[in-house]
Short mmCIF file of C-alpha atoms in Angstrom, two decimals:
data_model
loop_
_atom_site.label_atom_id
_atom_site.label_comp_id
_atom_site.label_asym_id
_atom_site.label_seq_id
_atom_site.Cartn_x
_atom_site.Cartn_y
_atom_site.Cartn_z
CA UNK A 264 36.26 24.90 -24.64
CA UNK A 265 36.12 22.54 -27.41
CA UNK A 266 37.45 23.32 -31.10
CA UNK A 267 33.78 23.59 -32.20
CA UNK A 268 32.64 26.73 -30.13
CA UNK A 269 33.16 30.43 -31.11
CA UNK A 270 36.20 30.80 -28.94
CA UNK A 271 38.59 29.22 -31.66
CA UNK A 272 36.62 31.34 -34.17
CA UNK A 273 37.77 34.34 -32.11
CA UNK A 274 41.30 33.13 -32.06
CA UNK A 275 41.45 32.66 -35.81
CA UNK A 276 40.24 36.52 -36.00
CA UNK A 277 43.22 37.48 -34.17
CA UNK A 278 45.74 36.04 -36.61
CA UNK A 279 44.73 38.88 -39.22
CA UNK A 280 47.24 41.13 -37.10
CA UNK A 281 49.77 38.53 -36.30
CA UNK A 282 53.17 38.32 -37.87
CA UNK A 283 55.37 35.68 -39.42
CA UNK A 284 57.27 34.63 -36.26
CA UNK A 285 60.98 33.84 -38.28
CA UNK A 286 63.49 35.15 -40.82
CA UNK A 287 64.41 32.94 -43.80
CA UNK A 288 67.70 34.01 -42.82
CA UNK A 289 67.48 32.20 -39.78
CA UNK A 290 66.97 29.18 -41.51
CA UNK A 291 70.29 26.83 -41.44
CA UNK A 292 71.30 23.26 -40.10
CA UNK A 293 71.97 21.66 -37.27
CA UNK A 294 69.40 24.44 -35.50
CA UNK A 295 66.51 23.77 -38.04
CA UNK A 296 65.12 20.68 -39.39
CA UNK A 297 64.94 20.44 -43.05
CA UNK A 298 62.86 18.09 -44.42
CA UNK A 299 61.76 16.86 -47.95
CA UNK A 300 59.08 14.06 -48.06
CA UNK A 301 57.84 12.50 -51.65
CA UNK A 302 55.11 9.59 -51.67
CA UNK A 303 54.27 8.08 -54.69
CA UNK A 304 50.18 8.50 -56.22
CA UNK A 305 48.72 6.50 -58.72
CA UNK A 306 50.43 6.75 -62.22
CA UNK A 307 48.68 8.11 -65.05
CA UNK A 308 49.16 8.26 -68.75
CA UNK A 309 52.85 10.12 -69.79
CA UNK A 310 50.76 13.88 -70.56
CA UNK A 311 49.26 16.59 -68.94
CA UNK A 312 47.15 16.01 -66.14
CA UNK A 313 44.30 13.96 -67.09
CA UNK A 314 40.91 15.45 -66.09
CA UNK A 315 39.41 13.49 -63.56
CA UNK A 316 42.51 11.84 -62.81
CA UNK A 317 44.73 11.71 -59.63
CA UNK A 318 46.67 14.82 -59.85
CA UNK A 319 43.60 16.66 -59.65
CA UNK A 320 41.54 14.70 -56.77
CA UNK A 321 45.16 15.32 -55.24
CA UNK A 322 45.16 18.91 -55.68
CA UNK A 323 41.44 18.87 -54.83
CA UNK A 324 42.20 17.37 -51.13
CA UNK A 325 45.66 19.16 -50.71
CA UNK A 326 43.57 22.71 -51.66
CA UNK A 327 41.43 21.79 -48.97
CA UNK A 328 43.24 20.29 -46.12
CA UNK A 329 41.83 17.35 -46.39
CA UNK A 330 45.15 15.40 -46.38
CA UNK A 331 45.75 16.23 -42.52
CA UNK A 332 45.31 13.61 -40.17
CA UNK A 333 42.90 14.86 -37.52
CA UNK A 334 44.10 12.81 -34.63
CA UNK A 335 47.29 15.10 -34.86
CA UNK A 336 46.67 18.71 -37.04
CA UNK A 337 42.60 20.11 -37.02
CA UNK A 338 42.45 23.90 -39.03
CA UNK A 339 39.83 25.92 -39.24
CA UNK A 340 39.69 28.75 -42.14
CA UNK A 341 37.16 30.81 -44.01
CA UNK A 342 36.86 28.85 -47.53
CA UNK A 343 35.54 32.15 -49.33
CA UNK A 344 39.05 33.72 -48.75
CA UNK A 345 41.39 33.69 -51.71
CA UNK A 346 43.82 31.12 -50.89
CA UNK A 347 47.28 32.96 -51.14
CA UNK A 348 47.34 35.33 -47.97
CA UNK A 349 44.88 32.98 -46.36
CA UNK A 350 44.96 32.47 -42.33
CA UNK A 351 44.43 29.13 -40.83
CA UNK A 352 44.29 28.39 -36.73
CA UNK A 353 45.50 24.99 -36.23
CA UNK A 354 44.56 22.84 -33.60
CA UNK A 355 47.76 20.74 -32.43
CA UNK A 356 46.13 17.81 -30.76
CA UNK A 357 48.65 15.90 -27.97
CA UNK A 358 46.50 13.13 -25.81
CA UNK A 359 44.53 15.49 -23.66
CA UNK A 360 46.14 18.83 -24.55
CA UNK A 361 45.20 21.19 -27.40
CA UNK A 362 47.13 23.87 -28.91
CA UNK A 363 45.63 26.72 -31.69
CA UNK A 364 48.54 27.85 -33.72
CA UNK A 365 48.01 30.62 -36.69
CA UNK A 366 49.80 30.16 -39.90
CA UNK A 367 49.29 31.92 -43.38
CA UNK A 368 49.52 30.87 -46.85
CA UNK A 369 52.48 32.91 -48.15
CA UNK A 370 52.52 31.21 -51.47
CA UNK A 371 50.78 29.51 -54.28
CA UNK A 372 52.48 27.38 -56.67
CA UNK A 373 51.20 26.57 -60.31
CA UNK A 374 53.44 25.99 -62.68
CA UNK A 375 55.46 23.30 -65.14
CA UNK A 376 58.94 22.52 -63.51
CA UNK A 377 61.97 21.54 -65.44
CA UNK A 378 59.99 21.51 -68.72
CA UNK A 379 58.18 18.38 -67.19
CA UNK A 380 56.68 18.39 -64.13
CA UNK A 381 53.30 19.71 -63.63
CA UNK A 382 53.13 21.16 -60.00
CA UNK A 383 50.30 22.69 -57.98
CA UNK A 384 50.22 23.51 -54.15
CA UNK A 385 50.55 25.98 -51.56
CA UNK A 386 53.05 26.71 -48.80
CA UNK A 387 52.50 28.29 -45.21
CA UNK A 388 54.23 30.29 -42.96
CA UNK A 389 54.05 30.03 -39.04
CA UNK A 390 52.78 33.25 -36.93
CA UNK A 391 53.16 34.58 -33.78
CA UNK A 392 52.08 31.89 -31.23
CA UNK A 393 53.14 29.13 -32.28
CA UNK A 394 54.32 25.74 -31.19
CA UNK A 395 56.78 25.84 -34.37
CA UNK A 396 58.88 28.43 -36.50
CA UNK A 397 59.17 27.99 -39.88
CA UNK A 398 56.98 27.31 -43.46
CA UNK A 399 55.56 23.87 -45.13
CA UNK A 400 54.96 23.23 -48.56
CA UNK A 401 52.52 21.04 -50.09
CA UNK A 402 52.87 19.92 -53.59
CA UNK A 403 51.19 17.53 -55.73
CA UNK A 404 52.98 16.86 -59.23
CA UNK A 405 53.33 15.19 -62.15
CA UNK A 406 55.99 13.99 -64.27
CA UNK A 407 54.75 14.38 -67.74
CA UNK A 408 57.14 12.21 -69.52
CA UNK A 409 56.75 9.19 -67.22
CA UNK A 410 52.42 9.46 -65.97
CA UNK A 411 54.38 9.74 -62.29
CA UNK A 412 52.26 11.70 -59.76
CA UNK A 413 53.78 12.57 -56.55
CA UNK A 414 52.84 14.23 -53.30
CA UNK A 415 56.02 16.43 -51.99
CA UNK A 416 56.09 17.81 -48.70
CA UNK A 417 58.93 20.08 -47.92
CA UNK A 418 59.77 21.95 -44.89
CA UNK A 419 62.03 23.83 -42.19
CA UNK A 420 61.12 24.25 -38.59
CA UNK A 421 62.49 24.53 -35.04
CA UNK A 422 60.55 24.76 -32.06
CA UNK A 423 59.37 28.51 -31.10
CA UNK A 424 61.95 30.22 -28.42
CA UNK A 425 58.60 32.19 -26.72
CA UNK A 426 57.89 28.41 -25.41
CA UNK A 427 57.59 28.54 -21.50
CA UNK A 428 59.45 25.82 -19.94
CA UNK A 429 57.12 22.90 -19.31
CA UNK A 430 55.86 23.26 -23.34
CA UNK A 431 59.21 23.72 -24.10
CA UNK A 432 60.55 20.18 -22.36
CA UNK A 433 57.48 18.86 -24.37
CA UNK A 434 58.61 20.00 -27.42
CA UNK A 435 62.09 18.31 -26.90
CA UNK A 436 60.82 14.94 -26.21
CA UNK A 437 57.90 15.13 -28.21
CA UNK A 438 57.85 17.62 -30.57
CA UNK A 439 59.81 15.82 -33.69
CA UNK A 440 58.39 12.25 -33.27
CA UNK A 441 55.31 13.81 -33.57
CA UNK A 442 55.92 16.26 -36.41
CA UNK A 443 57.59 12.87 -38.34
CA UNK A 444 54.57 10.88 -37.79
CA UNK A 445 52.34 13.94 -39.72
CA UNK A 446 54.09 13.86 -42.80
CA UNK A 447 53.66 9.72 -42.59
CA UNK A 448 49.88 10.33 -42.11
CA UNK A 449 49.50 12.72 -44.32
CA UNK A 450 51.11 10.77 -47.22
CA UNK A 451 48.90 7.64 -45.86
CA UNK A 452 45.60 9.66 -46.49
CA UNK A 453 46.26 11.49 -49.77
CA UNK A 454 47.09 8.26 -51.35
CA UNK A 455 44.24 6.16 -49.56
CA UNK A 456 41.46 9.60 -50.73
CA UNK A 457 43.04 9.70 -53.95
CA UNK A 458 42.80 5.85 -54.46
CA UNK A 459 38.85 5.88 -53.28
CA UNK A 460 38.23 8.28 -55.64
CA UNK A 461 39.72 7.00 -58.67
CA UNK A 462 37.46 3.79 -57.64
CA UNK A 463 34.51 6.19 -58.16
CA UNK A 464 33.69 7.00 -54.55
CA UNK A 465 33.64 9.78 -52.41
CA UNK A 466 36.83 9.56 -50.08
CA UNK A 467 35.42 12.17 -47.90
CA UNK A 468 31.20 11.57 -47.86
CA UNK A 469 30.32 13.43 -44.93
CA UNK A 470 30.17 17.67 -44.82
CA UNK A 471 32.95 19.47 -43.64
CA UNK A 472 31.91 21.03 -40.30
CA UNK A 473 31.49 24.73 -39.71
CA UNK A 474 31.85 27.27 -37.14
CA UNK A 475 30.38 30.21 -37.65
CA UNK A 476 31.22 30.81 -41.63
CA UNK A 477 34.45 28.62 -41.14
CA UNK A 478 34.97 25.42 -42.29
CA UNK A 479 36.64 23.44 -39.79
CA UNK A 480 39.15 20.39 -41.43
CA UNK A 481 39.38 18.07 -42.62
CA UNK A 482 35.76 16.78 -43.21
CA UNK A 483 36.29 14.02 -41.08
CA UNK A 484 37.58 15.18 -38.45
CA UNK A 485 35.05 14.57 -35.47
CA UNK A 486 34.04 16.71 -31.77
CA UNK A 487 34.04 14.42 -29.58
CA UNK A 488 32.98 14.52 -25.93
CA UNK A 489 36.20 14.10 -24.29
CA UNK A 490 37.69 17.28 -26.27
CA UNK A 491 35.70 19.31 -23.56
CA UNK A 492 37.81 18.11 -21.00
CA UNK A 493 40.82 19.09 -23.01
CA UNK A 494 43.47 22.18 -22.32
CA UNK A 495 43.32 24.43 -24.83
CA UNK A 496 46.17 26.66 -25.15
CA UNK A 497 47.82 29.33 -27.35
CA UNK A 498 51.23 29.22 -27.21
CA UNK A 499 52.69 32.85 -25.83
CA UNK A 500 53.52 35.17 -29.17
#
């Protein structure tokens, strides 16, 4: 079945009773990858955020999911749920195999750093099911004393131990080059939306699709027909 059609609306249900799938505990080198990526935004004026300015079309399209690059990460989530505690079914894409993964937004951040930095974002957790263990953070901030805007992206993962063996040997050869070129394509499309906007047009013109009261992202992210022929699998919890 393709992304589009109630099935992955019935697999997003299921995440309300799925779990966190690691232990913070758990979380140390050389086992884990730790990563911390920071691309630069356009500057503004040394301040708070200006309205209208980048840092908040950049929270606008990190709130949203917009930043995701759909040829790699898809999500579908219900947009009238409050956004801490949210659930989100991902849709790893790999040539012609798809995988839904559940994660949950475990934390909001709002707040002025250091007595400087002006940061919004949000963080998620990985669930039972998926590919990955571990929890990303999105952040979009400003230095206040310099007009500096930045989009951080911090995370730790490891591949999921419930992996049978063929997904697993994927994972290995696959998994991290694939995970690395994400964060690159993220970064590549906040600061190309962010830039369109600031020009005075809409980065993302076209409605965000739905299925059934979920809005499937980001907004260009398009069904195509070859995605019927795709496996769709969920990884074994």
């Amino acid at each position: 079945m393709t992304f589009g059609r109630p099935h992955a609306a019935r697999v997003w249900r299921g995440l309300v009773d799925a779990r966190v799938n690691y232990s913070v505990d758990e979380v140390r080198r050389p086992t884990w990858n730790i990563d911390t990526y920071r691309t630069a935004l356009p500057a503004e004026r040394p301040g708070p955020p200006e309205p209208g300015g980048c840092w908040e079309h950049a929270c606008r399209l990190v709130r949203d999911y917009e930043f995701s690059p759909p040829e790699i990460v898809r999500a579908l989530y219900d947009p009238a749920a409050p956004l801490l505690g949210r659930d989100m079914l991902l849709e790893a894409r790999f040539h012609g195999m798809h995988f839904y993964c559940g994660v949950r937004v475990t934390e909001v951040v709002d707040e002025t750093r250091d007595d400087t930095d002006r940061v919004w974002g949000w963080a998620y957790e990985t669930l039972e099911g998926h590919l990955e263990r571990g929890k990303t953070t999105y952040e979009v901030v400003k230095k206040q004393d310099t007009g500096e805007v930045q989009f951080l992206v911090s995370c730790h993962s490891q591949g999921a131990p419930t992996l049978d063996r063929v997904t697993s040997l994927g994972w290995r050869l696959f998994g991290r080059h694939t995970q690395l070129r994400f964060y690159r394509r993220c970064s590549e499309r906040l600061q190309h939306f962010v830039s369109t906007a600031l020009s005075g047009e809409d980065p993302l013109p076209g409605r965000p699709a739905m299925v059934e009261h979920l809005v499937y992202a980001p907004s260009d992210a398009k069904v195509r027909r070859l995605d019927a022929l795709a496996i769709h699998r969920v990884a074994p919890g």
